[in-house]
PDB file of N, CA, C and O in Angstrom:
ATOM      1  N   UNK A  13      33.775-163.470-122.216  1.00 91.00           N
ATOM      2  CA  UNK A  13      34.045-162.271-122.959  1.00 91.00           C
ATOM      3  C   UNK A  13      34.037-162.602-124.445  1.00 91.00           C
ATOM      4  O   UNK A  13      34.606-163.662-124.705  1.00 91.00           O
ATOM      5  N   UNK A  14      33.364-161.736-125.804  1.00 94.00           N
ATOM      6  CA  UNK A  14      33.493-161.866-126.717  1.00 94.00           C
ATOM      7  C   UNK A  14      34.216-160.903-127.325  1.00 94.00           C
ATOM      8  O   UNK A  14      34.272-159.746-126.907  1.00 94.00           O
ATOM      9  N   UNK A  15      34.815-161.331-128.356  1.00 93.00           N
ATOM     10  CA  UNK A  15      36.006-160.724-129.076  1.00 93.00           C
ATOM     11  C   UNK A  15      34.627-159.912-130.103  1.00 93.00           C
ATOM     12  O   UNK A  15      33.610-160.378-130.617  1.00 93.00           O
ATOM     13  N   UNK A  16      35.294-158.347-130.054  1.00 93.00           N
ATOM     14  CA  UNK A  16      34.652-157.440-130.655  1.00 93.00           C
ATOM     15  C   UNK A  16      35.345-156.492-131.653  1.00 93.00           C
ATOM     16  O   UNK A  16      34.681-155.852-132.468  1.00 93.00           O
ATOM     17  N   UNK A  17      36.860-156.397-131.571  1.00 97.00           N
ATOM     18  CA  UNK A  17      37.488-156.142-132.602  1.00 97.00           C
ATOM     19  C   UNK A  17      39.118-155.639-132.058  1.00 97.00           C
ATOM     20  O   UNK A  17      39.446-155.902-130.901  1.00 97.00           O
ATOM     21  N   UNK A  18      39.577-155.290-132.501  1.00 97.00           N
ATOM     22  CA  UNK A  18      40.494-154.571-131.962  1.00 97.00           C
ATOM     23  C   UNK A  18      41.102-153.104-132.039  1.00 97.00           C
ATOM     24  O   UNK A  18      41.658-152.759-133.081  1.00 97.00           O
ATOM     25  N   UNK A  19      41.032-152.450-131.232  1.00 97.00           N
ATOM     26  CA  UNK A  19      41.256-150.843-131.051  1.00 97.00           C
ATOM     27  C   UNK A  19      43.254-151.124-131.139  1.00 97.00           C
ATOM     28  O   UNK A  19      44.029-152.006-130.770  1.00 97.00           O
ATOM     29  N   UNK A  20      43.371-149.659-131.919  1.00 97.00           N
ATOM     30  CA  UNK A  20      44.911-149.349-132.111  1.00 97.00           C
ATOM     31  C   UNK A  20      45.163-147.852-132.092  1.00 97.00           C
ATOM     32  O   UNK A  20      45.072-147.271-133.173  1.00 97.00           O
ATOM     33  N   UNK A  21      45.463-147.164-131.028  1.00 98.00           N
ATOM     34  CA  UNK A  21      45.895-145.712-130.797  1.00 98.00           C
ATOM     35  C   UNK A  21      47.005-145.596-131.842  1.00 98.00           C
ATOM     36  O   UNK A  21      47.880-146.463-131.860  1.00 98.00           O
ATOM     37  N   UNK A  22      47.025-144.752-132.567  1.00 98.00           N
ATOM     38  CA  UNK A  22      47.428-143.955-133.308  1.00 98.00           C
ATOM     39  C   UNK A  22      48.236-142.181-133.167  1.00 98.00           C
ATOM     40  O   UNK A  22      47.570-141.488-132.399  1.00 98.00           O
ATOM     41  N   UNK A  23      48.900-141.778-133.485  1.00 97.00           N
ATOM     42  CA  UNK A  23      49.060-140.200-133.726  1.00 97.00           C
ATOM     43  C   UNK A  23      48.356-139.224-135.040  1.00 97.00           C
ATOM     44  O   UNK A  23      48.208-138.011-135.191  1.00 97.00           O
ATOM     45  N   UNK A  24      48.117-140.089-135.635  1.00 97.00           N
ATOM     46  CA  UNK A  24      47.434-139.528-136.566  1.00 97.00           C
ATOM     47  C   UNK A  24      46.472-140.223-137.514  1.00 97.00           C
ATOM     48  O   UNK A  24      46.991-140.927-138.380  1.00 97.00           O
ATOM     49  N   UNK A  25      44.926-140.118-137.474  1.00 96.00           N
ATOM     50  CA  UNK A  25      43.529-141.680-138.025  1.00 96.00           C
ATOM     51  C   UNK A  25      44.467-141.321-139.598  1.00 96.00           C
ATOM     52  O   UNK A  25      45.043-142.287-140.099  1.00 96.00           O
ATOM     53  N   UNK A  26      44.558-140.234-140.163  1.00 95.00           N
ATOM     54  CA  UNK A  26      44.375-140.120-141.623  1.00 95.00           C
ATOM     55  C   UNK A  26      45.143-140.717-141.826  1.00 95.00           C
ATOM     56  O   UNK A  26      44.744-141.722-142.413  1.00 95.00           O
ATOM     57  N   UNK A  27      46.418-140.708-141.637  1.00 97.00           N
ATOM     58  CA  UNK A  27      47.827-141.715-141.943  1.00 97.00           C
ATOM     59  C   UNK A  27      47.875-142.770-141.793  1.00 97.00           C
ATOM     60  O   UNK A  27      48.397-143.463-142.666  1.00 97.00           O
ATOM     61  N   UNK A  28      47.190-143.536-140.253  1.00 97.00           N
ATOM     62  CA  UNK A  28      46.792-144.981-140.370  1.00 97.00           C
ATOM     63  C   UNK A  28      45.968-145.818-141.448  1.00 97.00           C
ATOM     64  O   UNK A  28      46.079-146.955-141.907  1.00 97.00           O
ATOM     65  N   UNK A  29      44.761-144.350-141.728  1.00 97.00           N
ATOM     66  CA  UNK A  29      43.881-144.926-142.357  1.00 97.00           C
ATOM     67  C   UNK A  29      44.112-145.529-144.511  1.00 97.00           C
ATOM     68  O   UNK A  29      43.685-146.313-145.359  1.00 97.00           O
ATOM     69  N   UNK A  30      45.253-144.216-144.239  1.00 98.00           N
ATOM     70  CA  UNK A  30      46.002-144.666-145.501  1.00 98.00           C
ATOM     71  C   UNK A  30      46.506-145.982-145.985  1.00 98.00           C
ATOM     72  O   UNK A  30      46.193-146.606-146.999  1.00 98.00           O
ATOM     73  N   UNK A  31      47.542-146.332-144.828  1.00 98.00           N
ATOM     74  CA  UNK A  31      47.801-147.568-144.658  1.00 98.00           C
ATOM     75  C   UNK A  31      47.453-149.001-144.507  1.00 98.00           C
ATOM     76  O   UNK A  31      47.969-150.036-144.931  1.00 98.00           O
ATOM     77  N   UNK A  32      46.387-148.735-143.751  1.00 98.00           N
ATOM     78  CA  UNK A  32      45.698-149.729-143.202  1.00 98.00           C
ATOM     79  C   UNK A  32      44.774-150.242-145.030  1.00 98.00           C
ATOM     80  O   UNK A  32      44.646-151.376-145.492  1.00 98.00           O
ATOM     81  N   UNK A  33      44.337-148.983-145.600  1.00 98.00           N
ATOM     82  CA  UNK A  33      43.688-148.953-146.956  1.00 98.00           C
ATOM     83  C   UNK A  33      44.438-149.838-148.373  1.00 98.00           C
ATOM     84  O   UNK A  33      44.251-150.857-149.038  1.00 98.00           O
ATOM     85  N   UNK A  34      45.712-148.266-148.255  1.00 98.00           N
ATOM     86  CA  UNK A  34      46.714-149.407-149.015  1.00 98.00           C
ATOM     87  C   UNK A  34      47.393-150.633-149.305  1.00 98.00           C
ATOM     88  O   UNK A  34      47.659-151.160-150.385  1.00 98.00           O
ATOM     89  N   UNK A  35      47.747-151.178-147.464  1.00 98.00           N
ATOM     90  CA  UNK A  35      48.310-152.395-147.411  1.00 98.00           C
ATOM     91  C   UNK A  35      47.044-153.366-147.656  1.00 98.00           C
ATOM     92  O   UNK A  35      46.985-154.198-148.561  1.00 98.00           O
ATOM     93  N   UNK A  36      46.299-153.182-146.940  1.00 97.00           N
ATOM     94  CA  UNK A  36      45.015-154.509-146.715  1.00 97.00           C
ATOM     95  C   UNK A  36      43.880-154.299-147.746  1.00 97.00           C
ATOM     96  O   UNK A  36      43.203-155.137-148.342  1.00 97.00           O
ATOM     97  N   UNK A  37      43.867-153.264-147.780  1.00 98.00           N
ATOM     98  CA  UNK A  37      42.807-153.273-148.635  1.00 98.00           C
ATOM     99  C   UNK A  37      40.950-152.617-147.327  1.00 98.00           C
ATOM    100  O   UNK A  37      39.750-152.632-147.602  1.00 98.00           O
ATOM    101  N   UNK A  38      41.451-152.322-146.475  1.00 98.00           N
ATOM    102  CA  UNK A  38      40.377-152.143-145.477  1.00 98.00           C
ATOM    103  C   UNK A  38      39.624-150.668-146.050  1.00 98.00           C
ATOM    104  O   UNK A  38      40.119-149.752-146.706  1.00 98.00           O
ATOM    105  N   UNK A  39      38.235-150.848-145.520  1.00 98.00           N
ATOM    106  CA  UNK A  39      37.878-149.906-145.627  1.00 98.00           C
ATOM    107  C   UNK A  39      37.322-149.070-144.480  1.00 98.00           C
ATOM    108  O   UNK A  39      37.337-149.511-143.331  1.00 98.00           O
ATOM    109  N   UNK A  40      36.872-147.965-144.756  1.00 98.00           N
ATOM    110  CA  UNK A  40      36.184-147.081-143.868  1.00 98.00           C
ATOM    111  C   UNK A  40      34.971-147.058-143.847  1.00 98.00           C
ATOM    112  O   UNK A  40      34.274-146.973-144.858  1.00 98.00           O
ATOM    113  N   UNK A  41      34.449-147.149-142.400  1.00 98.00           N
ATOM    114  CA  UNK A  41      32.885-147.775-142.050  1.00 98.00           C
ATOM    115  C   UNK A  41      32.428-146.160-141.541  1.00 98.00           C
ATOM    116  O   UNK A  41      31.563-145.438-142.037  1.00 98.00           O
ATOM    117  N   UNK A  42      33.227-145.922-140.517  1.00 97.00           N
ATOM    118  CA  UNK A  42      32.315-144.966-139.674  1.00 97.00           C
ATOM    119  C   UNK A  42      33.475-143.837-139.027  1.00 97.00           C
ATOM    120  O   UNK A  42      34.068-144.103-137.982  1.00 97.00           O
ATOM    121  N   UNK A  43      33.687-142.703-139.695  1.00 96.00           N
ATOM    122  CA  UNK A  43      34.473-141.621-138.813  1.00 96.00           C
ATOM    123  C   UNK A  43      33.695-140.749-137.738  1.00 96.00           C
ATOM    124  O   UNK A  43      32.550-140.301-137.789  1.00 96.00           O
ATOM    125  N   UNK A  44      34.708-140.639-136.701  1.00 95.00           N
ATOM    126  CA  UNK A  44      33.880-140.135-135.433  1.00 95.00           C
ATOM    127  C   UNK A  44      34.884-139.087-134.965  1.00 95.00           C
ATOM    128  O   UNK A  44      35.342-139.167-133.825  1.00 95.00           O
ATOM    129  N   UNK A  45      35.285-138.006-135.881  1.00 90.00           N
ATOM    130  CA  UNK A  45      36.561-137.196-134.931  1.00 90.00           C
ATOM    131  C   UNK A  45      37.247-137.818-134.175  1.00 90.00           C
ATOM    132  O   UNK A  45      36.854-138.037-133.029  1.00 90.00           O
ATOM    133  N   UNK A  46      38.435-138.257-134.621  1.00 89.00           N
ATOM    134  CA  UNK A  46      39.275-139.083-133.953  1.00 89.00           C
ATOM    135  C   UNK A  46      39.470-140.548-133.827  1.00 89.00           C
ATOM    136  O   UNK A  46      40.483-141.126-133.433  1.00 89.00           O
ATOM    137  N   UNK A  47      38.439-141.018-134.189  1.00 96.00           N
ATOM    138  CA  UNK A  47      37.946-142.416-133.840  1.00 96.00           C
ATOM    139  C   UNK A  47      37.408-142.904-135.060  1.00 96.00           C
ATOM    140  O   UNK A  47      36.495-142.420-135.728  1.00 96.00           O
ATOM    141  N   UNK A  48      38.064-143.888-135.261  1.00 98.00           N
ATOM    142  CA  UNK A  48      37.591-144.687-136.640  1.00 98.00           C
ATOM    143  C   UNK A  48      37.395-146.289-136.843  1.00 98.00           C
ATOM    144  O   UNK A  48      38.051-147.212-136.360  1.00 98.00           O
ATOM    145  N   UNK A  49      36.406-146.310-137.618  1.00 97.00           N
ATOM    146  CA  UNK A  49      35.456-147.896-137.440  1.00 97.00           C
ATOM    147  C   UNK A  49      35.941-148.600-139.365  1.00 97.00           C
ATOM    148  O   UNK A  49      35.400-148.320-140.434  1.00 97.00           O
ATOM    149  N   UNK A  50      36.824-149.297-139.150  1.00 98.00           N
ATOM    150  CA  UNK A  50      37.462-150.016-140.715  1.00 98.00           C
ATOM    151  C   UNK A  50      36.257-151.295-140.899  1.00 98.00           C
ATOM    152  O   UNK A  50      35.230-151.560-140.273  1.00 98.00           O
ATOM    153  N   UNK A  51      36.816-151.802-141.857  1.00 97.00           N
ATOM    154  CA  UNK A  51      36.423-153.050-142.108  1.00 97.00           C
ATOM    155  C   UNK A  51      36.936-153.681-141.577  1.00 97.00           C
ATOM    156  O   UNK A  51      37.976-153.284-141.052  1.00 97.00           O
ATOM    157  N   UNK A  52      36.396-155.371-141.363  1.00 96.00           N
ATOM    158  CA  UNK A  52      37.654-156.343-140.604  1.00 96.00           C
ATOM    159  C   UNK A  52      37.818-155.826-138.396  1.00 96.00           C
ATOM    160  O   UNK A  52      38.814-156.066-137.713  1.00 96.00           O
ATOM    161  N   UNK A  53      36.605-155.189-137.925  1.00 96.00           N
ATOM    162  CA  UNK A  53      36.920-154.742-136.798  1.00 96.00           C
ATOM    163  C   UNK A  53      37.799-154.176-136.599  1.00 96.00           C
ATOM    164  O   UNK A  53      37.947-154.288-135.382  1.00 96.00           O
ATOM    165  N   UNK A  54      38.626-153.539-137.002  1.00 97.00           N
ATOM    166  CA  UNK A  54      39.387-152.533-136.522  1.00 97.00           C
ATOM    167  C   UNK A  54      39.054-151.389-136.800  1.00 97.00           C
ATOM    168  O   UNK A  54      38.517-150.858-137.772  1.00 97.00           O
ATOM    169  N   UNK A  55      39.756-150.769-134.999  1.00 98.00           N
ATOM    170  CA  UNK A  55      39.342-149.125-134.924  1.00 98.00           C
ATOM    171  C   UNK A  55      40.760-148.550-134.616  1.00 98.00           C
ATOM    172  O   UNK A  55      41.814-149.065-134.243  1.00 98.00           O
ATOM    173  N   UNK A  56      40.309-147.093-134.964  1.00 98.00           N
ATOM    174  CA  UNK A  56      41.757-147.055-134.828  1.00 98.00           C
ATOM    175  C   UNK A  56      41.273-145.378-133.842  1.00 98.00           C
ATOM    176  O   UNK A  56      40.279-144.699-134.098  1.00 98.00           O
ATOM    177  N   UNK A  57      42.109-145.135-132.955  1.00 98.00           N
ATOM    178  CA  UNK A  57      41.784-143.892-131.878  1.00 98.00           C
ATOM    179  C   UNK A  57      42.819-143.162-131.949  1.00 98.00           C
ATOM    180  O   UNK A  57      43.888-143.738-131.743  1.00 98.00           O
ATOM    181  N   UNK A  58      42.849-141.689-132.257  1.00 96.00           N
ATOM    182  CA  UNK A  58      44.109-140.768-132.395  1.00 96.00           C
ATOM    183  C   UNK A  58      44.274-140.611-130.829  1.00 96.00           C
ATOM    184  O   UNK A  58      43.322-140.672-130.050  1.00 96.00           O
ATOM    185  N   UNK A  59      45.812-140.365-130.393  1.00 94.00           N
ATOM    186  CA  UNK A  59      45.898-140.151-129.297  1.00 94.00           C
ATOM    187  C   UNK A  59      45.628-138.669-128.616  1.00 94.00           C
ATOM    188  O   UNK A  59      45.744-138.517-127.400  1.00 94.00           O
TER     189      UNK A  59
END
């Protein structure tokens, strides 16, 4: 098995995505309604 990134359910992408922005510095690759592709492999999935 290869490591492909890691997914993190969420309640809300915009608020993660804040965070995830502010603290780390990550960015945003690819929004998919609900589903979001950062920099650094992480996605993040609203529940």
């Amino acid at each position: 098995m290869k490591y492909k990134g890691t997914l993190i359910v969420v309640k809300d992408c915009n608020r993660a995505l804040k965070f995830y922005r502010d603290m780390f510095g990550l960015q945003l690759l690819q929004d998919n309604d609900g589903n979001m592709e950062l920099t650094d492999h992480l996605y993040l999935q609203e529940q």
